[in-house]
PDB file of C-alpha atoms in Angstrom:
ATOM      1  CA  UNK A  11      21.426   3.717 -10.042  1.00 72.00           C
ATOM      2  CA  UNK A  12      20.094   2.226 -13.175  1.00 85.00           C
ATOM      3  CA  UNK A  13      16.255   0.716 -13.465  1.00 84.00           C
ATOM      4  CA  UNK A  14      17.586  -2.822 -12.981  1.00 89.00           C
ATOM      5  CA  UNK A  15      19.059  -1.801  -9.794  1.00 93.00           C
ATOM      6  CA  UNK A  16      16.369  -0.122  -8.569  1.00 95.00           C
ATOM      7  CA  UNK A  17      14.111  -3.217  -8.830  1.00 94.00           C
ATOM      8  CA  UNK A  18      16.991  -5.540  -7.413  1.00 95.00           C
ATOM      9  CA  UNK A  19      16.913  -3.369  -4.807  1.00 96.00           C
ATOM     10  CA  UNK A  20      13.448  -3.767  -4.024  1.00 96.00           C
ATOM     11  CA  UNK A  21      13.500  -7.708  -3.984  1.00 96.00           C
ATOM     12  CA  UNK A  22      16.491  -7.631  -1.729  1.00 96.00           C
ATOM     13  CA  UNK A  23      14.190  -5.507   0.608  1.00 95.00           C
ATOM     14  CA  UNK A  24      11.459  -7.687  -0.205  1.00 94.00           C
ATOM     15  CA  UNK A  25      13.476 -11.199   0.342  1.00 93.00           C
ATOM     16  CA  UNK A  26      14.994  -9.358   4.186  1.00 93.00           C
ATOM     17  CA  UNK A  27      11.413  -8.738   4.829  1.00 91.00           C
ATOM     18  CA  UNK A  28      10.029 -12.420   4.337  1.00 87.00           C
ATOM     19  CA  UNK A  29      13.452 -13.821   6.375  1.00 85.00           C
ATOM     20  CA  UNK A  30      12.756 -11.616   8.824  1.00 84.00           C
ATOM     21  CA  UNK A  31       8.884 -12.679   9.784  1.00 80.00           C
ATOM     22  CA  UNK A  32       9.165 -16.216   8.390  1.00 72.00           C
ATOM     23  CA  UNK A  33       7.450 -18.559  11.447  1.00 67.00           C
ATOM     24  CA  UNK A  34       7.696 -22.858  10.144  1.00 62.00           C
ATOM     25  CA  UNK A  35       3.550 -23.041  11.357  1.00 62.00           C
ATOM     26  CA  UNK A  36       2.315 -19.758  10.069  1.00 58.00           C
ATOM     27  CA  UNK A  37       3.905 -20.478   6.696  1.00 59.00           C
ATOM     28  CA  UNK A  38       2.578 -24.038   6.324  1.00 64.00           C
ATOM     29  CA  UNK A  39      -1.080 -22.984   6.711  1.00 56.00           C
ATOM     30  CA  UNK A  40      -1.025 -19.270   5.662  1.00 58.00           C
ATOM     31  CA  UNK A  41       2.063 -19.030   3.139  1.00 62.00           C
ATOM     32  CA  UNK A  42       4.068 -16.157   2.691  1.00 68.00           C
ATOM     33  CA  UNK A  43       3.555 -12.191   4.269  1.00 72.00           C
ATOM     34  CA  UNK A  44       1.398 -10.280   1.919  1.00 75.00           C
ATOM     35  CA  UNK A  45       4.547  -8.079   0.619  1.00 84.00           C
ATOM     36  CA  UNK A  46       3.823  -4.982  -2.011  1.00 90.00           C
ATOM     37  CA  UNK A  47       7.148  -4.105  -4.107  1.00 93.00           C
ATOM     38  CA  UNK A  48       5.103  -1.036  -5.189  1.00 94.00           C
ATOM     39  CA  UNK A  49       5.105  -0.317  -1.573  1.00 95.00           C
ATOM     40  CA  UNK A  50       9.123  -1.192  -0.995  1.00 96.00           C
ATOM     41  CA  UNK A  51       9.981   0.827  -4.253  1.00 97.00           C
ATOM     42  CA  UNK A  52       8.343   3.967  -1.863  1.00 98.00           C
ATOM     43  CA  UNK A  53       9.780   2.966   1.375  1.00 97.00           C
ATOM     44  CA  UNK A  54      13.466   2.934  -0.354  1.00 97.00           C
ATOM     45  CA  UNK A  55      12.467   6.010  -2.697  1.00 98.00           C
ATOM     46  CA  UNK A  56      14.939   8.329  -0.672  1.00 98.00           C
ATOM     47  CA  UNK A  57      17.556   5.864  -0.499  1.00 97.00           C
ATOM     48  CA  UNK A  58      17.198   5.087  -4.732  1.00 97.00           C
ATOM     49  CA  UNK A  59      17.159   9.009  -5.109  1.00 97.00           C
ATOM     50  CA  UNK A  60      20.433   9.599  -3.570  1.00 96.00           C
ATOM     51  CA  UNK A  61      19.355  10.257  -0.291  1.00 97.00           C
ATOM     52  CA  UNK A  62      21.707   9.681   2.927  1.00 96.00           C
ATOM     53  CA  UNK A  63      20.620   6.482   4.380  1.00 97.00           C
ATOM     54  CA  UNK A  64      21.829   4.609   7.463  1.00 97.00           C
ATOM     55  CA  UNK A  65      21.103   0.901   8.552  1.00 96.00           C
ATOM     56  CA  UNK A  66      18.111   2.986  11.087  1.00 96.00           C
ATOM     57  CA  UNK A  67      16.252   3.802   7.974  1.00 97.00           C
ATOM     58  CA  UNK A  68      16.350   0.419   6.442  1.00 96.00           C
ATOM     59  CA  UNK A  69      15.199  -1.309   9.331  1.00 95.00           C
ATOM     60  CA  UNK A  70      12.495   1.136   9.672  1.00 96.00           C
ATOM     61  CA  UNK A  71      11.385   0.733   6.277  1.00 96.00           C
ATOM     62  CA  UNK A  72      11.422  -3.030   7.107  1.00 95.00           C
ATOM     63  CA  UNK A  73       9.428  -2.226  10.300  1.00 94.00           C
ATOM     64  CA  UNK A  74       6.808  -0.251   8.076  1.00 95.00           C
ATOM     65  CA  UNK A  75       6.432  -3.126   5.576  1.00 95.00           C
ATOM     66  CA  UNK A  76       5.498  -5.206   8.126  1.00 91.00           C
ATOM     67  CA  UNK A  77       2.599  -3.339   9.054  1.00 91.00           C
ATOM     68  CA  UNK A  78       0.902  -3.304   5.654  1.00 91.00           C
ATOM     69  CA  UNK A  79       1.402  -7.337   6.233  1.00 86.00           C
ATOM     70  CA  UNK A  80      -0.095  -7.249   9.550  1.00 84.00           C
ATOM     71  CA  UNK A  81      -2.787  -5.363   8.073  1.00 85.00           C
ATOM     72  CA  UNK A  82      -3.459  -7.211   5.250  1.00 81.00           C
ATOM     73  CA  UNK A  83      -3.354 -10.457   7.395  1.00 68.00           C
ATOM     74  CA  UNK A  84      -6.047  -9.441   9.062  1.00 60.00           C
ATOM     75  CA  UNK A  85      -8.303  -8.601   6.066  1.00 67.00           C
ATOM     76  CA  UNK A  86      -8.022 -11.931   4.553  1.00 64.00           C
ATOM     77  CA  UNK A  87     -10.369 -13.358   8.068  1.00 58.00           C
ATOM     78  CA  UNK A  88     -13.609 -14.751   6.040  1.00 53.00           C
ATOM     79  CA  UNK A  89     -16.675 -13.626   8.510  1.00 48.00           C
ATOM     80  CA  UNK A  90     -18.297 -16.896   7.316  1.00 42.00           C
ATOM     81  CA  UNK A  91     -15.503 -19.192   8.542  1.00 52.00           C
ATOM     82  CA  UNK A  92     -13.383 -17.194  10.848  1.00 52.00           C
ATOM     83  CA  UNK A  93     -13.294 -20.222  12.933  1.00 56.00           C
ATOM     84  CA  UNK A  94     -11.498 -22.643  10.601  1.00 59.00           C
ATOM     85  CA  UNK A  95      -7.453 -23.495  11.412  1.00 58.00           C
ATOM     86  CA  UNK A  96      -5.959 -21.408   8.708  1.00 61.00           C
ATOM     87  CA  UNK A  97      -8.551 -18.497   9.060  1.00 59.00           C
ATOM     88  CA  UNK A  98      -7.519 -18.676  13.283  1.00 62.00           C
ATOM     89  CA  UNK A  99      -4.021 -19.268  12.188  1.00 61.00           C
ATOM     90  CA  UNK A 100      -4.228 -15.710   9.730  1.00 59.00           C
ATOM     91  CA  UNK A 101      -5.390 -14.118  12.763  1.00 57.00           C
ATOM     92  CA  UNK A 102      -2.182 -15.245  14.619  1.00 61.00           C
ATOM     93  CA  UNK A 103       0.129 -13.982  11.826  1.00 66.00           C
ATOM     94  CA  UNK A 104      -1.102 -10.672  11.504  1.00 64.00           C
ATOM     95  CA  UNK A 105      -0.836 -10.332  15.720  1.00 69.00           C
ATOM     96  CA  UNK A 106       3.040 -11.867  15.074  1.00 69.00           C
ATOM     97  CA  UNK A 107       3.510  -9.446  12.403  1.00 76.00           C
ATOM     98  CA  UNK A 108       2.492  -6.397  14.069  1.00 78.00           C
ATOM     99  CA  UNK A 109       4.619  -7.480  17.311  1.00 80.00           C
ATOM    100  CA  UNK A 110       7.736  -7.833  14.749  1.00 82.00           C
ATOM    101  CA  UNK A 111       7.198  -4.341  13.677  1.00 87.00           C
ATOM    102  CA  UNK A 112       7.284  -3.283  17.392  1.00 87.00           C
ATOM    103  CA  UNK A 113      10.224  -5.325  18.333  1.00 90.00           C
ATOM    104  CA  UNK A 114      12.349  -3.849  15.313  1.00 92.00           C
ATOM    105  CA  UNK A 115      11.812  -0.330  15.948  1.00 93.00           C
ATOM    106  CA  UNK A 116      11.849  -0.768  20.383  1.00 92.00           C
ATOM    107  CA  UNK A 117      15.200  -2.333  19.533  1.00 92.00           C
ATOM    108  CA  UNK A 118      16.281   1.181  18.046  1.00 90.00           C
ATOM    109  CA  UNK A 119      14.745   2.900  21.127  1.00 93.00           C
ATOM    110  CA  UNK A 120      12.671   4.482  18.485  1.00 93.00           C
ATOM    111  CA  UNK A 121       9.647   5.432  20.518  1.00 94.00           C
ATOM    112  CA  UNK A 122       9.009   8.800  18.374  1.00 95.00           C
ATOM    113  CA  UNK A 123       8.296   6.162  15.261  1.00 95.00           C
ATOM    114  CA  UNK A 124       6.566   3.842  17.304  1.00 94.00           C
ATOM    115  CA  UNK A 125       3.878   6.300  18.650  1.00 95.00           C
ATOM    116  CA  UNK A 126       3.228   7.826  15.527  1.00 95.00           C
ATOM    117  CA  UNK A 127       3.168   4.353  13.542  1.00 95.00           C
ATOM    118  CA  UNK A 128       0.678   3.160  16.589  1.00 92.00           C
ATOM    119  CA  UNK A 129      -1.657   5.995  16.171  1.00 94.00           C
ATOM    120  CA  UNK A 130      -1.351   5.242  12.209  1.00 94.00           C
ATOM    121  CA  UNK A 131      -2.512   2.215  12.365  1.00 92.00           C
ATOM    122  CA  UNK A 132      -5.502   3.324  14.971  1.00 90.00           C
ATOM    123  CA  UNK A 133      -6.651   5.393  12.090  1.00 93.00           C
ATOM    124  CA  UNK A 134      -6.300   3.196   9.227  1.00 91.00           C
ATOM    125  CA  UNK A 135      -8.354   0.391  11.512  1.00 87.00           C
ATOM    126  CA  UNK A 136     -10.582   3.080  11.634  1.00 89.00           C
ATOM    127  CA  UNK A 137     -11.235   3.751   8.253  1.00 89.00           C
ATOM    128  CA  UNK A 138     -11.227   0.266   6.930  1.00 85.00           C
ATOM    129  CA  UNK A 139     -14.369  -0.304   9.482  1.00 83.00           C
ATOM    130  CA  UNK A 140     -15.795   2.682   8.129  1.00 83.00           C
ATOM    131  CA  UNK A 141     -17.324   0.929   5.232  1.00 80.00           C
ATOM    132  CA  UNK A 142     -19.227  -1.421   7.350  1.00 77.00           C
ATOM    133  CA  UNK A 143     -20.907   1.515   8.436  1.00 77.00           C
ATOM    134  CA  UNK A 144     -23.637   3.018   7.401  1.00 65.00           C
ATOM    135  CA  UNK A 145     -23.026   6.783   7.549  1.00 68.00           C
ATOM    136  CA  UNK A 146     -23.341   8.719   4.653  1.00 76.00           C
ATOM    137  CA  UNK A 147     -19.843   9.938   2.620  1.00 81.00           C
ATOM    138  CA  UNK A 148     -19.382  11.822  -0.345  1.00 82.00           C
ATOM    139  CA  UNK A 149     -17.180  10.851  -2.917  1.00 83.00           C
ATOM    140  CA  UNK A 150     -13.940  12.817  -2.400  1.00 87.00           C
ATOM    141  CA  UNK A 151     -14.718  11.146   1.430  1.00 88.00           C
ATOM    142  CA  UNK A 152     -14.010   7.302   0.401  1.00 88.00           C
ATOM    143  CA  UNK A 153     -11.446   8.387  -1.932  1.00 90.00           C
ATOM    144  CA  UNK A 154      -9.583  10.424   1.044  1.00 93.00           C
ATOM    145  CA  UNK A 155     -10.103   7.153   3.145  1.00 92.00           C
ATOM    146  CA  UNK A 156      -8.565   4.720   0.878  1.00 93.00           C
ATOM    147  CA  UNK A 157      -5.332   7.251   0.298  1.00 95.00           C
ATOM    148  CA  UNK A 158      -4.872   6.846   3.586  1.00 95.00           C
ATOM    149  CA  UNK A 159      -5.633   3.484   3.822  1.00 94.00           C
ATOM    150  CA  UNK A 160      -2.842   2.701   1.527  1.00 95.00           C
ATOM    151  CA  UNK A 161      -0.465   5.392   2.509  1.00 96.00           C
ATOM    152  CA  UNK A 162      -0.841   6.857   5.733  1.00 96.00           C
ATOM    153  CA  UNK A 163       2.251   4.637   7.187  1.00 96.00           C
ATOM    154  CA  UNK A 164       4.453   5.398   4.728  1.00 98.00           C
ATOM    155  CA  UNK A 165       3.595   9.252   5.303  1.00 98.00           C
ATOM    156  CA  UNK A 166       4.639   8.816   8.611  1.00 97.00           C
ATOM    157  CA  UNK A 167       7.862   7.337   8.304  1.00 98.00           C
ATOM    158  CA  UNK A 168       8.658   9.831   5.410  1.00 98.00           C
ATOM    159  CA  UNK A 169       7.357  12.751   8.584  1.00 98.00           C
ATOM    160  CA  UNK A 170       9.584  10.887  10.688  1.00 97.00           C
ATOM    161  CA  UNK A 171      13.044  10.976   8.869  1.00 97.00           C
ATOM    162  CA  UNK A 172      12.398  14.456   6.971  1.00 97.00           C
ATOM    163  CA  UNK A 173      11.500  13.326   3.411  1.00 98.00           C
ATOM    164  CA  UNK A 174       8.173  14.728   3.008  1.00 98.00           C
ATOM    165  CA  UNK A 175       9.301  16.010  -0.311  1.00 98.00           C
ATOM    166  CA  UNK A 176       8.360  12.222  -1.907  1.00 98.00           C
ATOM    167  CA  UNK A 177       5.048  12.660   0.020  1.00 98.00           C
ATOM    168  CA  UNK A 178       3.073  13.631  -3.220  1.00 97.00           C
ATOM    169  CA  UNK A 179       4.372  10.739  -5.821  1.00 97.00           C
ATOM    170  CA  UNK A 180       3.822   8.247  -3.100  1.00 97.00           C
ATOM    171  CA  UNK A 181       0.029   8.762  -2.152  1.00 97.00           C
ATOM    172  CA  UNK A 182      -0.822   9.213  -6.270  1.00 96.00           C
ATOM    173  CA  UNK A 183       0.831   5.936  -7.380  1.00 96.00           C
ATOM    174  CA  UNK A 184      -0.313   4.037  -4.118  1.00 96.00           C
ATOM    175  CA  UNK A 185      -3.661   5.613  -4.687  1.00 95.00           C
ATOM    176  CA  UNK A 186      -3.592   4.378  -8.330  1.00 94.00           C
ATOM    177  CA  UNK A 187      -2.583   0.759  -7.572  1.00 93.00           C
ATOM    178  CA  UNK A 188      -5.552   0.485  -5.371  1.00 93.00           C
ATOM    179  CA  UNK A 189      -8.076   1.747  -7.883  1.00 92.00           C
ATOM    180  CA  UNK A 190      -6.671  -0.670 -10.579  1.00 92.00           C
ATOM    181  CA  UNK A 191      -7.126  -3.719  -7.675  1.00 89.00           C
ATOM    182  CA  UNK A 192     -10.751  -2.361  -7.502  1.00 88.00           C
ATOM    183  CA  UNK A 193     -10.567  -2.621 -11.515  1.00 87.00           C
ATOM    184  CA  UNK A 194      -9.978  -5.632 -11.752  1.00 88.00           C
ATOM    185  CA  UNK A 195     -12.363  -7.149  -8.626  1.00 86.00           C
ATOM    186  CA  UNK A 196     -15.199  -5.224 -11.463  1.00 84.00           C
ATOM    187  CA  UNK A 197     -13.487  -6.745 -14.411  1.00 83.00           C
ATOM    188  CA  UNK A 198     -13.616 -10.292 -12.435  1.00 85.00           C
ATOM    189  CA  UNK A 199     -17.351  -9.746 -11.801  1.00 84.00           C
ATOM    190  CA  UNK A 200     -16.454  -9.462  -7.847  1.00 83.00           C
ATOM    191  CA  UNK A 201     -17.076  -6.796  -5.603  1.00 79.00           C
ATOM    192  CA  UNK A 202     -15.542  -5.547  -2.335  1.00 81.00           C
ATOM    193  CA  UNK A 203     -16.662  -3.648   0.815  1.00 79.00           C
ATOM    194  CA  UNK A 204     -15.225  -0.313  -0.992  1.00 82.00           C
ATOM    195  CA  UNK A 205     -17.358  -0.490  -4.045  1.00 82.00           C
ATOM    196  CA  UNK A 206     -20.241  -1.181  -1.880  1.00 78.00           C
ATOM    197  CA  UNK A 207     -20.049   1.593   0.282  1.00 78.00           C
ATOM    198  CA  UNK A 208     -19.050   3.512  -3.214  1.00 81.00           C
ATOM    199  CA  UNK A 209     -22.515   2.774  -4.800  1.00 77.00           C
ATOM    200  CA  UNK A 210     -24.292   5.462  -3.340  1.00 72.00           C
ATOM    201  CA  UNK A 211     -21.888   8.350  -3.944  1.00 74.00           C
ATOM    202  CA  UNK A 212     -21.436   6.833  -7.270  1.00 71.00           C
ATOM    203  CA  UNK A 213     -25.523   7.787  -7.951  1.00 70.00           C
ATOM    204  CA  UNK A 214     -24.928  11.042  -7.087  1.00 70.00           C
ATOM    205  CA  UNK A 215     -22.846  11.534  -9.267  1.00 70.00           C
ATOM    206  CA  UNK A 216     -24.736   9.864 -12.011  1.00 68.00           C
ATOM    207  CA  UNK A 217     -22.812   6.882 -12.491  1.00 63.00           C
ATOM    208  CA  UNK A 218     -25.932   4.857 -11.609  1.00 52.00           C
ATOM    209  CA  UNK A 219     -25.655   2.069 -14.244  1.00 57.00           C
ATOM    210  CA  UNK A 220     -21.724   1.710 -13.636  1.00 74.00           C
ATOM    211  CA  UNK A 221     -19.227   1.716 -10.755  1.00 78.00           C
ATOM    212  CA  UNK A 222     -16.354   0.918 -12.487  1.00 79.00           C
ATOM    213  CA  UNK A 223     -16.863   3.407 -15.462  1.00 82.00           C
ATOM    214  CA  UNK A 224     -16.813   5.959 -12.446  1.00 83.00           C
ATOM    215  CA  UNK A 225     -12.962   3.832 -10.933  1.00 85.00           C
ATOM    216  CA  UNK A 226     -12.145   3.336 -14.346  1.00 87.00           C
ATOM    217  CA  UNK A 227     -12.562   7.936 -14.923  1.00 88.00           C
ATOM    218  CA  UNK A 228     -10.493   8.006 -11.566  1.00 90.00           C
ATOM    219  CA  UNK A 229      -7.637   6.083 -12.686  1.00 91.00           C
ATOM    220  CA  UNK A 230      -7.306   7.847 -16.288  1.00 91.00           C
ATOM    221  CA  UNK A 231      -6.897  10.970 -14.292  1.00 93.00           C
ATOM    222  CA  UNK A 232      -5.109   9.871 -11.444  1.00 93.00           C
ATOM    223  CA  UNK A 233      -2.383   8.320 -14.202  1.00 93.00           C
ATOM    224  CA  UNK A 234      -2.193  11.744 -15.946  1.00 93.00           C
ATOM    225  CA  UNK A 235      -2.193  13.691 -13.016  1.00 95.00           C
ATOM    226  CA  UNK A 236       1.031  11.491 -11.789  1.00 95.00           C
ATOM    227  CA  UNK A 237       2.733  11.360 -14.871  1.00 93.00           C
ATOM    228  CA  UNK A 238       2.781  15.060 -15.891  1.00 95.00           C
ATOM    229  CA  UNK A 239       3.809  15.562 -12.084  1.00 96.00           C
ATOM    230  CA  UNK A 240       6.887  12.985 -12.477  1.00 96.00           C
ATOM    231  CA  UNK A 241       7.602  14.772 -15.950  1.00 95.00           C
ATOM    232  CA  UNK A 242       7.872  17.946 -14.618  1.00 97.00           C
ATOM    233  CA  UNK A 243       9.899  17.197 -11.067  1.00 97.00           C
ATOM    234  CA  UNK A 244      13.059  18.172 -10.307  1.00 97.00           C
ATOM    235  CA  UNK A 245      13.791  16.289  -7.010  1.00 97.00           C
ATOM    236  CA  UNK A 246      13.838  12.903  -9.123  1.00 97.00           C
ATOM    237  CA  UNK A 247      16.550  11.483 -10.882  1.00 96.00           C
ATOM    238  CA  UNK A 248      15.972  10.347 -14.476  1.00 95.00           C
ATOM    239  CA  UNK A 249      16.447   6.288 -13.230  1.00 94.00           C
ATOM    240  CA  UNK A 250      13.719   6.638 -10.666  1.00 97.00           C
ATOM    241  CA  UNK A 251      11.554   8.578 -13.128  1.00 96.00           C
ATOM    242  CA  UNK A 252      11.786   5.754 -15.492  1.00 95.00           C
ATOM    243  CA  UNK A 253      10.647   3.070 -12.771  1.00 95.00           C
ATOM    244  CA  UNK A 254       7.623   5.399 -11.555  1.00 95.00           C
ATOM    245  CA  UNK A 255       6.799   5.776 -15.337  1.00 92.00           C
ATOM    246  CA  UNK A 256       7.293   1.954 -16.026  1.00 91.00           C
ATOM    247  CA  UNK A 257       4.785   1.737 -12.750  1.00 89.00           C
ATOM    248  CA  UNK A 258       2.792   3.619 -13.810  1.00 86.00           C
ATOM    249  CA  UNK A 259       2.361   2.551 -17.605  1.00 79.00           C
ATOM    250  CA  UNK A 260       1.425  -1.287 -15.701  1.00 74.00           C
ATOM    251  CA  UNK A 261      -1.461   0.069 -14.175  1.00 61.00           C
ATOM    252  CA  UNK A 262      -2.675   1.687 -17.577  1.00 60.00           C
ATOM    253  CA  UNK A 263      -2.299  -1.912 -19.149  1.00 61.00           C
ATOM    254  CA  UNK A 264      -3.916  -3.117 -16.995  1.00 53.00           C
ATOM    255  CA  UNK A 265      -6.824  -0.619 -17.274  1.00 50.00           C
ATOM    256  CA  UNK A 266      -6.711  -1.190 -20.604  1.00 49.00           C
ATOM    257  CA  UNK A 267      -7.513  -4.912 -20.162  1.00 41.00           C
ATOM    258  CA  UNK A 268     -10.560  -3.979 -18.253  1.00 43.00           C
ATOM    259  CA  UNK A 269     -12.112  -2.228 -20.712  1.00 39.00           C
ATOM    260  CA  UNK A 270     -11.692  -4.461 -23.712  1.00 37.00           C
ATOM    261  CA  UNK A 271     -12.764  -7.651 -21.426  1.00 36.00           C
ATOM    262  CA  UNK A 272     -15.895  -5.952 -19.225  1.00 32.00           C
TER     263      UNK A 272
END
C-alpha cells in the first residue's frame, strides 16, 4: 500500500465517520464533527501495516473517532456565552456523539471496549479540568497530561485488539501535533488554558521571558526523537514510514513558520 493509498484510506474513514454522525439540526448550527486524519491515519495504522483486520476493528476505530469529536464538541462551549443556540446546540452534539460511540460498539456486544473507553474518557475529563485548577505541576506533569489527553483512547483500543506494538509512534506524533497547535495559538498572539497553567513550570525552568521558545525546544526534540525512532523500526513498512515522515516534516514547516513570523 502506496502513500496515496494510505491517505485515501484515511478520507474514506474520515467521509464513513461524518455519514455516520451527520444530524440535519446539529449540522446547520454547528457544522461538521471535529475529525483529525492525523488521528484516523493511527486508528487504521495496523490495518495500513498489514495487519489482519475485520469489519469489528473498523467500526471500532469509527467508534473511537467519535469520541475525540465528542470531546472536542464539548471544548468549543464559550464560558461567556454558553447560553447562546449554537453554543447549547454544541453541547447537544457532543452528548449525540458520545451516545453514537456507545451505540456502535453495544451493537458488537463489545462491553470489554466500552468499559475501558468509558473509564478513558473519565480520565481525560479529568485532566482537561486539571488546568482550571490551581495545584501545582511540574513540567514533565502537563506534558504527561496532554499525551494522554490526545492519546489515551487510541491506547486503549490498540490494548484492546493486541497492537500495542504502534503504541510508541502514536503518542510521539499525536504529542507533536498538539505542541505545534499550541505553536501556532503563540505565533497568533493567542493563548490557551494549557499555556496558562504552563507559565509557571515554564519559570522554573527559566523560560521566564518565553513560553513558546520553551514549546517551540519541545517540538525540535519531540520531531527528532520520532524520526530517528521511525528510521530505525522494523515493524513498519517503508509506505507507512514515508506518511509518518511526510507527517512529521508538516509539523516542522510549520514550526518553521513560527519562528520566522513571532
Amino acid at each position: 500500500m502506496n502513500e496515496t493509498l494510505i491517505q485515501q484510506q484515511v478520507e474514506q474513514l474520515k467521509f464513513k465517520i461524518i455519514q455516520k454522525v451527520r444530524h440535519r439540526t446539529l449540522h446547520k448550527y454547528t457544522g461538521e464533527p471535529d475529525v483529525c486524519e492525523d488521528r484516523l491515519f493511527f486508528l487504521l495504522l495496523p490495518f495500513l501495516n498489514g495487519e489482519q483486520w475485520t469489519d469489528e476493528h473498523e467500526q471500532a476505530g469509527i467508534a473511537v473517532a467519535i469520541i475525540y469529536s465528542a470531546l472536542s464538541a464539548h471544548d468549543q462551549i464559550k464560558e461567556s456565552n454558553a447560553s447562546s443556540k449554537s453554543q447549547q446546540l454544541t453541547v447537544l452534539a457532543g452528548d449525540y456523539y458520545s451516545g453514537m460511540y456507545y451505540q456502535i460498539l453495544a451493537k458488537q456486544s463489545n462491553i470489554a471496549l466500552i468499559r475501558s473507553l468509558s473509564n478513558g474518557i473519565i480520565e481525560i475529563s479529568e485532566k482537561k479540568a486539571s488546568v482550571y485548577d490551581q495545584l501545582h505541576r511540574t513540567f514533565n506533569e502537563w506534558m504527561s497530561t496532554i499525551v494522554s489527553i490526545e492519546s489515551l483512547s487510541i491506547e486503549q483500543f490498540y490494548q484492546h485488539y493486541q497492537f500495542e506494538q504502534y503504541i510508541p509512534y502514536m503518542r510521539q506524533a499525536l504529542f507533536i501535533q498538539r505542541i505545534v497547535y499550541e505553536l501556532d495559538l503563540y505565533k497568533d498572539g493567542k493563548s490557551s488554558r494549557f499555556q496558562e497553567a504552563l507559565i509557571e513550570s515554564a519559570h522554573a525552568l527559566g523560560y521566564a521571558s518565553s513560553l513558546g521558545t520553551l514549546l517551540e525546544t519541545v517540538c525540535k526534540e519531540g520531531i527528532a526523537h520520532l524520526n530517528k525512532d521511525i528510521g530505525a523500526s522494523t515493524l513498519l513498512t517503508s509506505p507507512v514510514k514515508e506518511y509518518l515522515y511526510q507527517m512529521i516534516n508538516t509539523s516542522i514547516n510549520k514550526n518553521a513558520v513560527v519562528l520566522k513570523e513571532r
